[in-house]
Amino acid sequence: MAIVGAGVAGLAALRVLDRAGINARVIEARDRIGGRISTVRDPRLPYPIELGAEFIHGSAEEVIDVVGDAELVAYDIEGQRWRTKSGRLTRLDDYWTRLHPVMRNLKSVTTDRSFADFLSDKPGGQSASDARKLARTFVEGFHAADVEHISAKALADGGSPSEDPEEQRIMRIADGYDRIPRWLVRNLENRVATASVVEEIAWGPGAASISVRRNGSANLMSVRARAVIVTIPLGVLLASPGETGAIAFSPPLAVIDDARAHLAMGTVTRVVFLFDERWWTDTLAAAPRDASLDRLSFLHGESREFPIWWTLYPAHLPAMTGWTGGPRALRLAGGSHGDIEACAVASLAKNLGVSRRRVASHLQASWTHDWQTDPYSRGAYSYALVGGAGAAKRLARAVQRTIWIAGEAADAEGRNGTVHGAIGSGRRAAESVLRVLSSSPTRARAPLR
Ligand SMILES: Cc1cc2nc3c(=O)[nH]c(=O)nc-3n(C[C@H](O)[C@H](O)[C@H](O)COP(=O)(O)OP(=O)(O)OC[C@H]3O[C@@H](n4cnc5c(N)ncnc54)[C@H](O)[C@@H]3O)c2cc1C
């Protein structure tokens, strides 16, 4: 039994199979586990720096369970939301309530359309034009999506956090998100082969032959398996043959063509800034008199490039993260670190109504990771295109009881783009494998080509 990809989906599948006594092996292209969870540590900041997943969104049962089992510390992010509007800083503590008059109308979408199309009907009425602006930025940022293409129906099916206080909850893991994959793989580390890129899976009902390139070697290694769970990101699944990371399935999988027509990989650029001090808590001309940004958690700015920023609040540390999703992030993809840093400095300056020089004078270090050009992610996370509301569920269906596609893009419950969705999807695939194995002989029933 083989699993491709050592992100949380692959590792969650490994655990389920191991518990059932199946000696599965994980094949991972990177030289580390965790995939789109990427935590770095720097001696200058007594706190982990997240370049991939950072938050636990909503009830996120699968992650909360691991937090409990692994005895990790996760805490709620409260603090204050601020917004820049016409160059002035104002409080935005009712963010979710403000979105609600728009987002609740998603439920009435019967024939699917894009979110931009949905907005063009002015949901919420004339008085909600500001809420529509916020909703647009929310969908671009949170779903990493192009509003011209994301399915309004899929957004409605996935539920909007504006409706449910439990789903509005945001938590962070104090020790770093990488503790989750580390816990999932505990005692099974020797089952994971890193620096091993799967290039081809030749398969027939009940058997697969996997071609793997280890450590960039000129020769391919062949691994045989009764069944394969493939957890590579959607962007890699849709890559053209011959591109780094792409897997050639022989014979090809119809579910991948279906996914190509109905799902897309969203784009995100994030940058983490370390400053010499929490300078934004000093007087800011754009803030109301006597107001303090000491408890700032999220800032919803006016800059087009990096509209969303957050601090490490409630930790009082001099760091801020800038975030942009959707087409704006795509424009930054492939840019140099210096260009992205300069763009983010200008954005933060605009959002706080200060000079670029002031931001730059406090800047000590910055980190970013280009998930778009990373060959083993090829984007940040998935979303459904118009007409694609059921596509993730179809992607998750077993192919001739031999190949299972899992990972965040194949979460059948509309929790794509999340760590909990990815864990859930990996577990479901493994449970489905166990059902098949318990009901069929393990011998290959068709010769491999
Ligand atoms: C910038 C960013 C911020 C995010 N923020 C959050 C957040 O705050 N909260 C949240 O819940 N979620 C967040 N997410 C989403 C979350 O990180 C993902 O949904 C989740 O980690 C996906 O897990 P996975 O196992 O499905 O995929 P991955 O973690 O991508 O694992 C797939 C693995 O497959 C490997 N692979 C690829 N190609 C091959 C190949 N050919 N051969 C072998 N191995 C291969 C990859 O290297 C990778 O390790 C964020 C994602 C990004 C990019």
Coordinates of C-alpha atoms and ligand atoms in Angstrom, one line a residue:
M1 CA 0.0 0.0 0.0
A2 CA 1.5 3.4 -1.0
I3 CA 0.7 7.0 -0.2
V4 CA 2.0 9.8 -2.3
G5 CA 2.6 13.0 -0.4
A6 CA 3.6 13.6 3.3
G7 CA 1.3 16.6 4.0
V8 CA -1.3 16.2 6.7
A9 CA -3.6 14.2 4.3
G10 CA -1.0 11.6 3.5
L11 CA 0.2 11.3 7.2
A12 CA -3.4 11.1 8.5
A13 CA -4.0 8.2 6.0
L14 CA -0.8 6.5 7.1
R15 CA -2.0 6.5 10.7
V16 CA -5.4 5.1 9.9
L17 CA -3.8 2.3 7.8
D18 CA -1.1 1.6 10.5
R19 CA -3.8 1.3 13.2
A20 CA -5.4 -1.4 11.0
G21 CA -2.1 -3.3 10.7
I22 CA -1.4 -2.2 7.1
N23 CA 2.3 -1.5 6.5
A24 CA 1.8 1.5 4.2
R25 CA 4.7 3.6 2.8
V26 CA 4.7 7.4 2.1
I27 CA 6.6 8.8 -0.9
E28 CA 7.3 12.5 -0.5
A29 CA 9.0 14.8 -3.0
R30 CA 10.3 17.4 -0.6
D31 CA 13.1 16.8 1.9
R32 CA 10.7 17.4 4.8
I33 CA 7.1 16.4 5.8
G34 CA 4.2 18.8 6.2
G35 CA 3.7 20.1 2.6
R36 CA 1.8 23.3 2.8
I37 CA 2.4 23.6 6.5
S38 CA 5.8 25.3 6.7
T39 CA 7.0 26.6 10.0
V40 CA 10.4 28.3 10.4
R41 CA 12.1 29.5 13.5
D42 CA 14.5 32.3 13.9
P43 CA 16.5 33.2 17.0
R44 CA 15.4 36.9 16.7
L45 CA 11.8 36.0 17.2
P46 CA 10.7 33.9 20.2
Y47 CA 7.8 32.6 18.2
P48 CA 7.3 30.3 15.2
I49 CA 7.0 32.0 11.7
E50 CA 4.4 30.4 9.5
L51 CA 4.9 30.5 5.7
G52 CA 1.9 28.2 5.0
A53 CA -1.1 27.4 7.2
E54 CA -1.2 29.5 10.4
F55 CA -4.8 29.4 11.8
I56 CA -7.3 26.9 13.0
H57 CA -10.5 28.1 11.4
G58 CA -13.8 27.4 13.1
S59 CA -14.6 24.1 14.8
A60 CA -11.8 22.2 12.8
E61 CA -12.5 19.0 14.7
E62 CA -9.6 17.0 13.2
V63 CA -7.0 19.7 14.2
I64 CA -8.5 20.3 17.6
D65 CA -8.3 16.6 18.3
V66 CA -4.6 16.5 17.4
V67 CA -4.0 19.6 19.6
G68 CA -5.7 17.7 22.5
D69 CA -3.9 14.4 21.9
A70 CA -0.5 16.0 21.4
E71 CA -1.0 18.3 24.4
L72 CA -0.3 21.4 22.3
V73 CA -1.3 24.9 23.3
A74 CA -3.7 26.6 20.9
Y75 CA -5.2 30.0 21.8
D76 CA -8.0 32.2 20.5
I77 CA -7.1 35.3 18.6
E78 CA -9.2 38.1 19.8
G79 CA -7.9 41.6 20.0
Q80 CA -9.2 44.4 17.7
R81 CA -9.9 44.5 14.0
W82 CA -9.1 47.8 12.3
R83 CA -9.9 49.1 8.9
T84 CA -8.5 51.8 6.7
K85 CA -11.2 53.8 4.9
S86 CA -10.4 56.9 2.9
G87 CA -7.0 57.1 4.6
R88 CA -8.5 57.0 8.2
L89 CA -8.2 54.1 10.6
T90 CA -11.5 52.9 12.2
R91 CA -12.5 49.9 14.3
L92 CA -14.0 46.9 12.5
D93 CA -15.0 44.7 15.4
D94 CA -18.3 43.8 13.7
Y95 CA -16.5 42.4 10.6
W96 CA -18.6 39.2 10.4
T97 CA -21.8 41.0 11.1
R98 CA -21.0 43.4 8.3
L99 CA -20.5 40.6 5.8
H100 CA -23.6 38.9 6.8
P101 CA -26.2 40.9 4.8
V102 CA -24.3 39.9 1.6
M103 CA -23.2 36.4 2.4
R104 CA -26.5 35.2 3.7
N105 CA -27.9 35.7 0.1
L106 CA -25.6 33.0 -1.2
K107 CA -28.2 30.5 0.1
S108 CA -30.7 31.7 -2.5
V109 CA -28.3 30.9 -5.5
T110 CA -30.0 28.0 -7.3
T111 CA -28.4 28.2 -10.7
D112 CA -24.6 28.4 -10.2
R113 CA -22.8 31.6 -11.1
S114 CA -19.6 33.3 -10.2
F115 CA -19.3 35.3 -7.0
A116 CA -18.7 38.5 -9.0
D117 CA -21.9 37.8 -10.9
F118 CA -23.7 37.2 -7.6
L119 CA -22.4 40.6 -6.3
S120 CA -23.5 42.4 -9.5
D121 CA -27.2 41.7 -8.4
K122 CA -26.4 43.9 -5.4
P123 CA -27.2 41.4 -2.6
G124 CA -28.1 43.2 0.6
G125 CA -29.5 46.2 -1.3
Q126 CA -28.2 49.7 -1.9
S127 CA -27.2 50.2 1.7
A128 CA -24.8 47.2 1.5
S129 CA -22.3 48.5 -1.1
D130 CA -19.6 48.7 1.5
A131 CA -20.4 45.2 2.7
R132 CA -20.1 44.0 -0.9
K133 CA -16.6 45.5 -1.1
L134 CA -15.6 43.7 2.1
A135 CA -17.2 40.5 0.9
R136 CA -15.2 40.7 -2.4
T137 CA -11.9 41.1 -0.5
F138 CA -12.9 38.4 1.9
V139 CA -13.5 35.8 -0.9
E140 CA -10.2 36.8 -2.6
G141 CA -8.3 36.7 0.6
F142 CA -9.8 33.7 2.5
H143 CA -10.6 31.5 -0.5
A144 CA -7.5 32.7 -2.5
A145 CA -9.9 32.9 -5.4
D146 CA -10.7 34.9 -8.5
V147 CA -14.2 36.2 -7.8
E148 CA -14.9 36.2 -11.6
H149 CA -14.6 32.4 -11.5
I150 CA -15.3 31.0 -8.0
S151 CA -18.6 29.2 -7.7
A152 CA -21.2 31.0 -5.6
K153 CA -23.0 27.7 -5.0
A154 CA -19.9 26.1 -3.6
L155 CA -19.4 29.1 -1.3
A156 CA -23.0 28.7 -0.1
D157 CA -22.5 24.9 0.4
G158 CA -19.3 25.4 2.3
G159 CA -21.1 27.8 4.7
S160 CA -20.0 31.3 5.4
P161 CA -18.4 32.1 8.7
S162 CA -20.6 35.2 8.8
E163 CA -23.5 33.0 9.9
D164 CA -22.1 31.0 12.8
P165 CA -20.0 32.4 15.7
E166 CA -18.3 29.0 16.2
E167 CA -17.1 29.2 12.6
Q168 CA -15.8 32.8 13.1
R169 CA -13.4 31.5 15.8
I170 CA -9.7 31.7 14.8
M171 CA -7.0 30.0 16.8
R172 CA -3.2 29.7 16.5
I173 CA -0.9 26.9 17.7
A174 CA 1.7 28.5 20.0
D175 CA 4.5 26.0 19.2
G176 CA 3.9 26.2 15.4
Y177 CA 1.6 24.4 13.0
D178 CA 4.3 21.9 12.1
R179 CA 3.6 20.2 15.4
I180 CA 0.5 18.7 13.7
P181 CA 2.2 16.7 10.9
R182 CA 4.9 15.8 13.4
W183 CA 2.3 14.3 15.7
L184 CA 0.6 12.5 12.9
V185 CA 3.9 10.8 11.9
R186 CA 5.2 10.0 15.4
N187 CA 6.8 6.5 15.6
L188 CA 6.2 6.1 11.8
E189 CA 9.0 8.3 10.6
N190 CA 10.7 5.3 9.0
R191 CA 7.7 4.7 6.7
V192 CA 8.2 8.1 5.0
A193 CA 10.7 8.3 2.1
T194 CA 11.5 12.0 1.5
A195 CA 13.3 13.6 -1.5
S196 CA 11.4 11.0 -3.6
V197 CA 9.4 12.3 -6.5
V198 CA 6.7 10.2 -8.0
E199 CA 6.8 10.6 -11.8
E200 CA 4.4 7.9 -13.1
I201 CA 1.8 5.5 -11.7
A202 CA 1.0 2.6 -14.1
W203 CA -2.0 0.9 -12.8
G204 CA -4.7 -1.7 -13.4
P205 CA -7.5 -2.9 -11.1
G206 CA -5.9 -4.1 -7.9
A207 CA -2.3 -3.2 -8.7
A208 CA 0.0 -0.3 -9.3
S209 CA 3.6 0.3 -10.3
I210 CA 5.0 3.6 -9.1
S211 CA 8.1 5.2 -10.7
V212 CA 10.0 7.3 -8.2
R213 CA 13.1 9.5 -8.7
R214 CA 15.1 9.5 -5.4
N215 CA 17.4 12.4 -4.5
G216 CA 17.5 13.7 -8.1
S217 CA 19.1 10.4 -9.3
A218 CA 19.2 9.7 -13.0
N219 CA 17.5 6.3 -12.5
L220 CA 13.9 5.7 -11.6
M221 CA 13.0 3.3 -8.9
S222 CA 9.9 1.1 -9.2
V223 CA 7.6 0.5 -6.2
R224 CA 4.7 -2.0 -6.5
A225 CA 1.5 -1.5 -4.4
R226 CA -2.0 -3.1 -4.2
A227 CA -3.5 0.4 -3.9
V228 CA -2.3 4.0 -3.9
I229 CA -3.6 7.1 -2.1
V230 CA -2.4 10.2 -4.0
T231 CA -2.5 13.4 -1.9
I232 CA -0.5 15.8 -4.1
P233 CA -1.9 19.3 -4.3
L234 CA -4.5 20.0 -7.1
G235 CA -2.0 22.3 -8.9
V236 CA 0.4 19.4 -9.2
L237 CA -2.3 17.0 -10.1
L238 CA -3.2 19.3 -13.0
A239 CA 0.4 20.0 -14.1
S240 CA 1.3 18.9 -17.7
P241 CA 3.4 15.7 -18.1
G242 CA 7.1 16.4 -17.9
E243 CA 6.7 19.4 -15.5
T244 CA 8.5 18.9 -12.2
G245 CA 6.2 17.1 -9.8
A246 CA 3.6 16.1 -12.4
I247 CA 2.5 12.4 -12.2
A248 CA 1.7 10.6 -15.4
F249 CA -1.1 8.1 -14.8
S250 CA -1.2 5.2 -17.1
P251 CA -4.0 4.8 -18.1
P252 CA -5.1 8.4 -17.4
L253 CA -7.7 9.2 -14.7
A254 CA -11.0 10.6 -15.9
V255 CA -11.4 12.2 -12.4
I256 CA -8.4 14.5 -13.1
D257 CA -10.1 15.7 -16.4
D258 CA -13.2 16.4 -14.4
A259 CA -11.2 18.3 -11.7
R260 CA -9.5 20.3 -14.5
A261 CA -12.9 21.5 -15.7
H262 CA -14.4 22.3 -12.3
L263 CA -11.7 23.1 -9.8
A264 CA -8.9 25.7 -9.7
M265 CA -5.8 26.3 -7.6
G266 CA -6.1 29.6 -5.7
T267 CA -3.1 31.9 -5.2
V268 CA -1.8 33.6 -2.1
T269 CA 1.2 35.7 -1.3
R270 CA 2.1 36.3 2.3
V271 CA 5.0 38.1 3.8
V272 CA 6.1 38.1 7.4
F273 CA 7.9 41.2 8.8
L274 CA 10.0 41.3 11.9
F275 CA 10.4 44.8 13.3
D276 CA 12.7 46.2 16.0
E277 CA 9.6 47.2 18.1
R278 CA 5.8 47.4 17.9
W279 CA 6.0 50.8 16.4
W280 CA 2.4 50.8 15.2
T281 CA 1.2 51.2 18.9
D282 CA 2.7 54.7 18.9
T283 CA 0.6 57.7 17.7
L284 CA -0.6 57.3 14.1
A285 CA -2.0 60.3 12.4
A286 CA -4.6 58.2 10.6
A287 CA -6.0 56.8 13.8
P288 CA -8.6 58.6 16.0
R289 CA -7.1 60.8 18.7
D290 CA -6.2 58.9 21.9
A291 CA -6.8 55.6 20.1
S292 CA -4.2 52.9 20.5
L293 CA -3.5 50.0 18.2
D294 CA -1.9 48.1 21.1
R295 CA -4.5 45.3 20.7
L296 CA -4.5 45.2 16.9
S297 CA -5.1 41.7 15.6
F298 CA -6.3 42.2 12.0
L299 CA -6.0 45.2 9.7
H300 CA -8.2 45.4 6.6
G301 CA -6.4 48.0 4.5
E302 CA -7.0 49.9 1.3
S303 CA -3.8 48.9 -0.4
R304 CA -4.5 46.8 -3.5
E305 CA -1.4 44.7 -3.2
F306 CA -1.5 43.6 0.4
P307 CA -4.9 44.5 1.8
I308 CA -4.9 42.2 4.9
W309 CA -2.4 42.4 7.8
W310 CA -2.2 40.7 11.2
T311 CA -0.1 40.9 14.2
L312 CA 0.8 38.0 16.6
Y313 CA -1.6 39.4 19.2
P314 CA -2.2 38.4 22.0
A315 CA 1.5 37.9 21.9
H316 CA 3.1 41.4 22.1
L317 CA 5.8 40.8 19.6
P318 CA 7.1 43.1 16.9
A319 CA 6.0 41.1 13.9
M320 CA 3.3 41.5 11.2
T321 CA 2.1 39.3 8.4
G322 CA 0.8 40.8 5.1
W323 CA -1.6 38.7 3.0
T324 CA -3.0 38.9 -0.5
G325 CA -5.1 36.3 -2.3
G326 CA -6.6 35.7 -5.8
P327 CA -5.5 37.6 -8.9
R328 CA -3.5 40.2 -7.0
A329 CA -1.3 37.4 -5.5
L330 CA -0.9 36.0 -9.0
R331 CA 0.7 39.2 -10.2
L332 CA 3.3 38.9 -7.4
A333 CA 4.1 35.3 -8.2
G334 CA 7.7 34.7 -9.5
G335 CA 8.8 38.1 -8.1
S336 CA 12.0 38.4 -6.2
H337 CA 12.0 38.5 -2.4
G338 CA 13.2 42.2 -2.6
D339 CA 10.3 43.2 -4.9
I340 CA 7.8 41.5 -2.7
E341 CA 9.3 43.1 0.5
A342 CA 9.2 46.5 -1.1
C343 CA 5.7 46.1 -2.3
A344 CA 4.6 45.0 1.2
V345 CA 6.4 47.9 2.9
A346 CA 4.5 50.3 0.6
S347 CA 1.2 48.5 1.3
L348 CA 1.6 48.6 5.0
A349 CA 2.6 52.2 4.9
K350 CA -0.5 53.1 3.0
N351 CA -2.8 51.0 5.2
L352 CA -1.5 52.7 8.4
G353 CA -1.2 56.1 6.8
V354 CA 2.6 56.4 7.5
S355 CA 5.6 56.9 5.2
R356 CA 7.4 54.0 3.6
R357 CA 10.5 55.2 5.3
R358 CA 9.0 54.8 8.7
V359 CA 8.0 51.2 8.0
A360 CA 11.4 50.4 6.4
S361 CA 13.3 52.0 9.3
H362 CA 11.9 49.5 11.7
L363 CA 12.2 46.4 9.5
Q364 CA 14.8 43.8 10.6
A365 CA 13.9 40.8 8.5
S366 CA 11.2 39.4 6.2
W367 CA 10.2 35.9 5.1
T368 CA 8.0 34.8 2.2
H369 CA 7.5 31.6 0.2
D370 CA 6.2 31.5 -3.4
W371 CA 3.6 28.8 -3.3
Q372 CA 2.7 29.5 -6.9
T373 CA 6.1 28.7 -8.4
D374 CA 6.8 25.9 -5.9
P375 CA 6.7 22.9 -8.2
Y376 CA 5.3 20.7 -5.4
S377 CA 2.3 22.9 -4.6
R378 CA 1.7 25.0 -7.8
G379 CA -0.7 27.4 -5.9
A380 CA -1.9 27.8 -2.4
Y381 CA -5.2 25.9 -2.1
S382 CA -8.1 24.9 -4.3
Y383 CA -11.5 26.4 -5.0
A384 CA -14.6 25.3 -7.1
L385 CA -15.2 27.0 -10.4
V386 CA -18.8 27.8 -11.6
G387 CA -20.5 24.5 -12.0
G388 CA -17.9 22.8 -9.7
A389 CA -19.8 22.5 -6.4
G390 CA -19.8 18.7 -6.5
A391 CA -16.4 18.2 -8.0
A392 CA -14.4 17.7 -4.8
K393 CA -16.7 14.8 -3.9
R394 CA -16.2 13.2 -7.3
L395 CA -12.4 13.6 -7.1
A396 CA -12.5 11.7 -3.8
R397 CA -14.2 8.7 -5.3
A398 CA -12.0 5.5 -5.5
V399 CA -10.9 4.7 -9.1
Q400 CA -11.5 1.0 -9.7
R401 CA -10.8 0.3 -6.0
T402 CA -7.1 1.0 -6.7
I403 CA -6.4 4.7 -6.8
W404 CA -7.7 7.2 -4.3
I405 CA -7.2 11.0 -4.6
A406 CA -7.1 12.7 -1.3
G407 CA -5.9 16.1 0.2
E408 CA -7.6 19.4 0.8
A409 CA -9.0 19.6 -2.8
A410 CA -10.7 16.3 -2.4
D411 CA -12.5 17.1 0.9
A412 CA -16.0 16.0 0.4
E413 CA -17.5 18.3 3.0
G414 CA -16.7 21.7 1.4
R415 CA -13.7 22.3 3.7
N416 CA -11.2 22.7 0.9
G417 CA -8.2 24.9 1.6
T418 CA -7.9 23.9 5.2
V419 CA -5.8 21.7 7.3
H420 CA -8.8 20.0 8.9
G421 CA -10.3 19.3 5.5
A422 CA -7.1 17.7 4.3
I423 CA -6.8 15.5 7.4
G424 CA -10.5 14.5 7.1
S425 CA -9.9 13.7 3.4
G426 CA -6.8 11.5 4.1
R427 CA -8.6 9.6 6.8
R428 CA -11.7 9.0 4.6
A429 CA -9.5 7.7 1.8
A430 CA -7.7 5.3 4.2
E431 CA -11.0 4.0 5.6
S432 CA -12.3 3.4 2.1
V433 CA -9.1 1.5 1.3
L434 CA -9.6 -0.7 4.4
R435 CA -13.2 -1.5 3.4
V436 CA -12.0 -2.5 -0.1
L437 CA -9.1 -4.6 1.3
S438 CA -11.4 -6.4 3.7
S439 CA -13.8 -7.3 0.9
S440 CA -11.4 -8.4 -1.9
P441 CA -8.4 -10.6 -2.4
T442 CA -5.2 -8.8 -2.4
R443 CA -3.8 -10.4 -5.6
A444 CA -3.6 -8.2 -8.7
R445 CA -6.6 -9.0 -10.9
A446 CA -5.2 -7.4 -14.1
P447 CA -1.6 -7.3 -15.4
L448 CA 0.1 -4.0 -15.4
R449 CA 1.2 -2.6 -18.7
Ligands
LIG1 C1 0.0 30.3 2.4 C2 -1.0 29.3 2.9 C3 -1.7 29.6 4.0 C4 -2.7 28.7 4.5 N1 -3.3 29.0 5.7 C5 -4.1 28.1 6.2 C6 -4.7 28.3 7.5 O1 -4.4 29.4 8.1 N2 -5.5 27.4 8.0 C7 -5.8 26.2 7.4 O2 -6.6 25.4 7.9 N3 -5.3 26.0 6.1 C8 -4.4 26.9 5.6 N4 -3.8 26.6 4.4 C9 -4.2 25.4 3.7 C10 -3.5 24.2 4.2 O3 -2.1 24.4 4.4 C11 -3.7 23.0 3.3 O4 -5.1 22.8 3.0 C12 -3.2 21.7 3.8 O5 -2.0 21.8 4.5 C13 -3.1 20.7 2.7 O6 -2.6 19.5 3.1 P1 -2.5 18.3 2.0 O7 -1.9 17.1 2.7 O8 -3.8 18.1 1.3 O9 -1.4 18.8 0.9 P2 0.1 19.2 1.1 O10 0.4 19.7 2.4 O11 0.4 20.1 -0.1 O12 0.8 17.8 0.9 C14 1.0 17.2 -0.4 C15 2.4 16.7 -0.4 O13 2.6 16.1 -1.7 C16 4.0 16.3 -2.1 N5 4.1 16.1 -3.5 C17 3.8 16.9 -4.6 N6 4.1 16.3 -5.7 C18 4.7 15.1 -5.5 C19 5.2 14.1 -6.3 N7 5.2 14.1 -7.6 N8 5.8 13.0 -5.6 C20 5.8 12.9 -4.3 N9 5.3 13.9 -3.5 C21 4.7 15.0 -4.0 C22 4.2 17.7 -1.7 O14 5.6 18.0 -1.5 C23 3.5 17.8 -0.3 O15 4.3 17.5 0.8 C24 -2.9 27.5 3.9 C25 -2.1 27.2 2.7 C26 -1.2 28.1 2.2 C27 -0.4 27.8 1.0

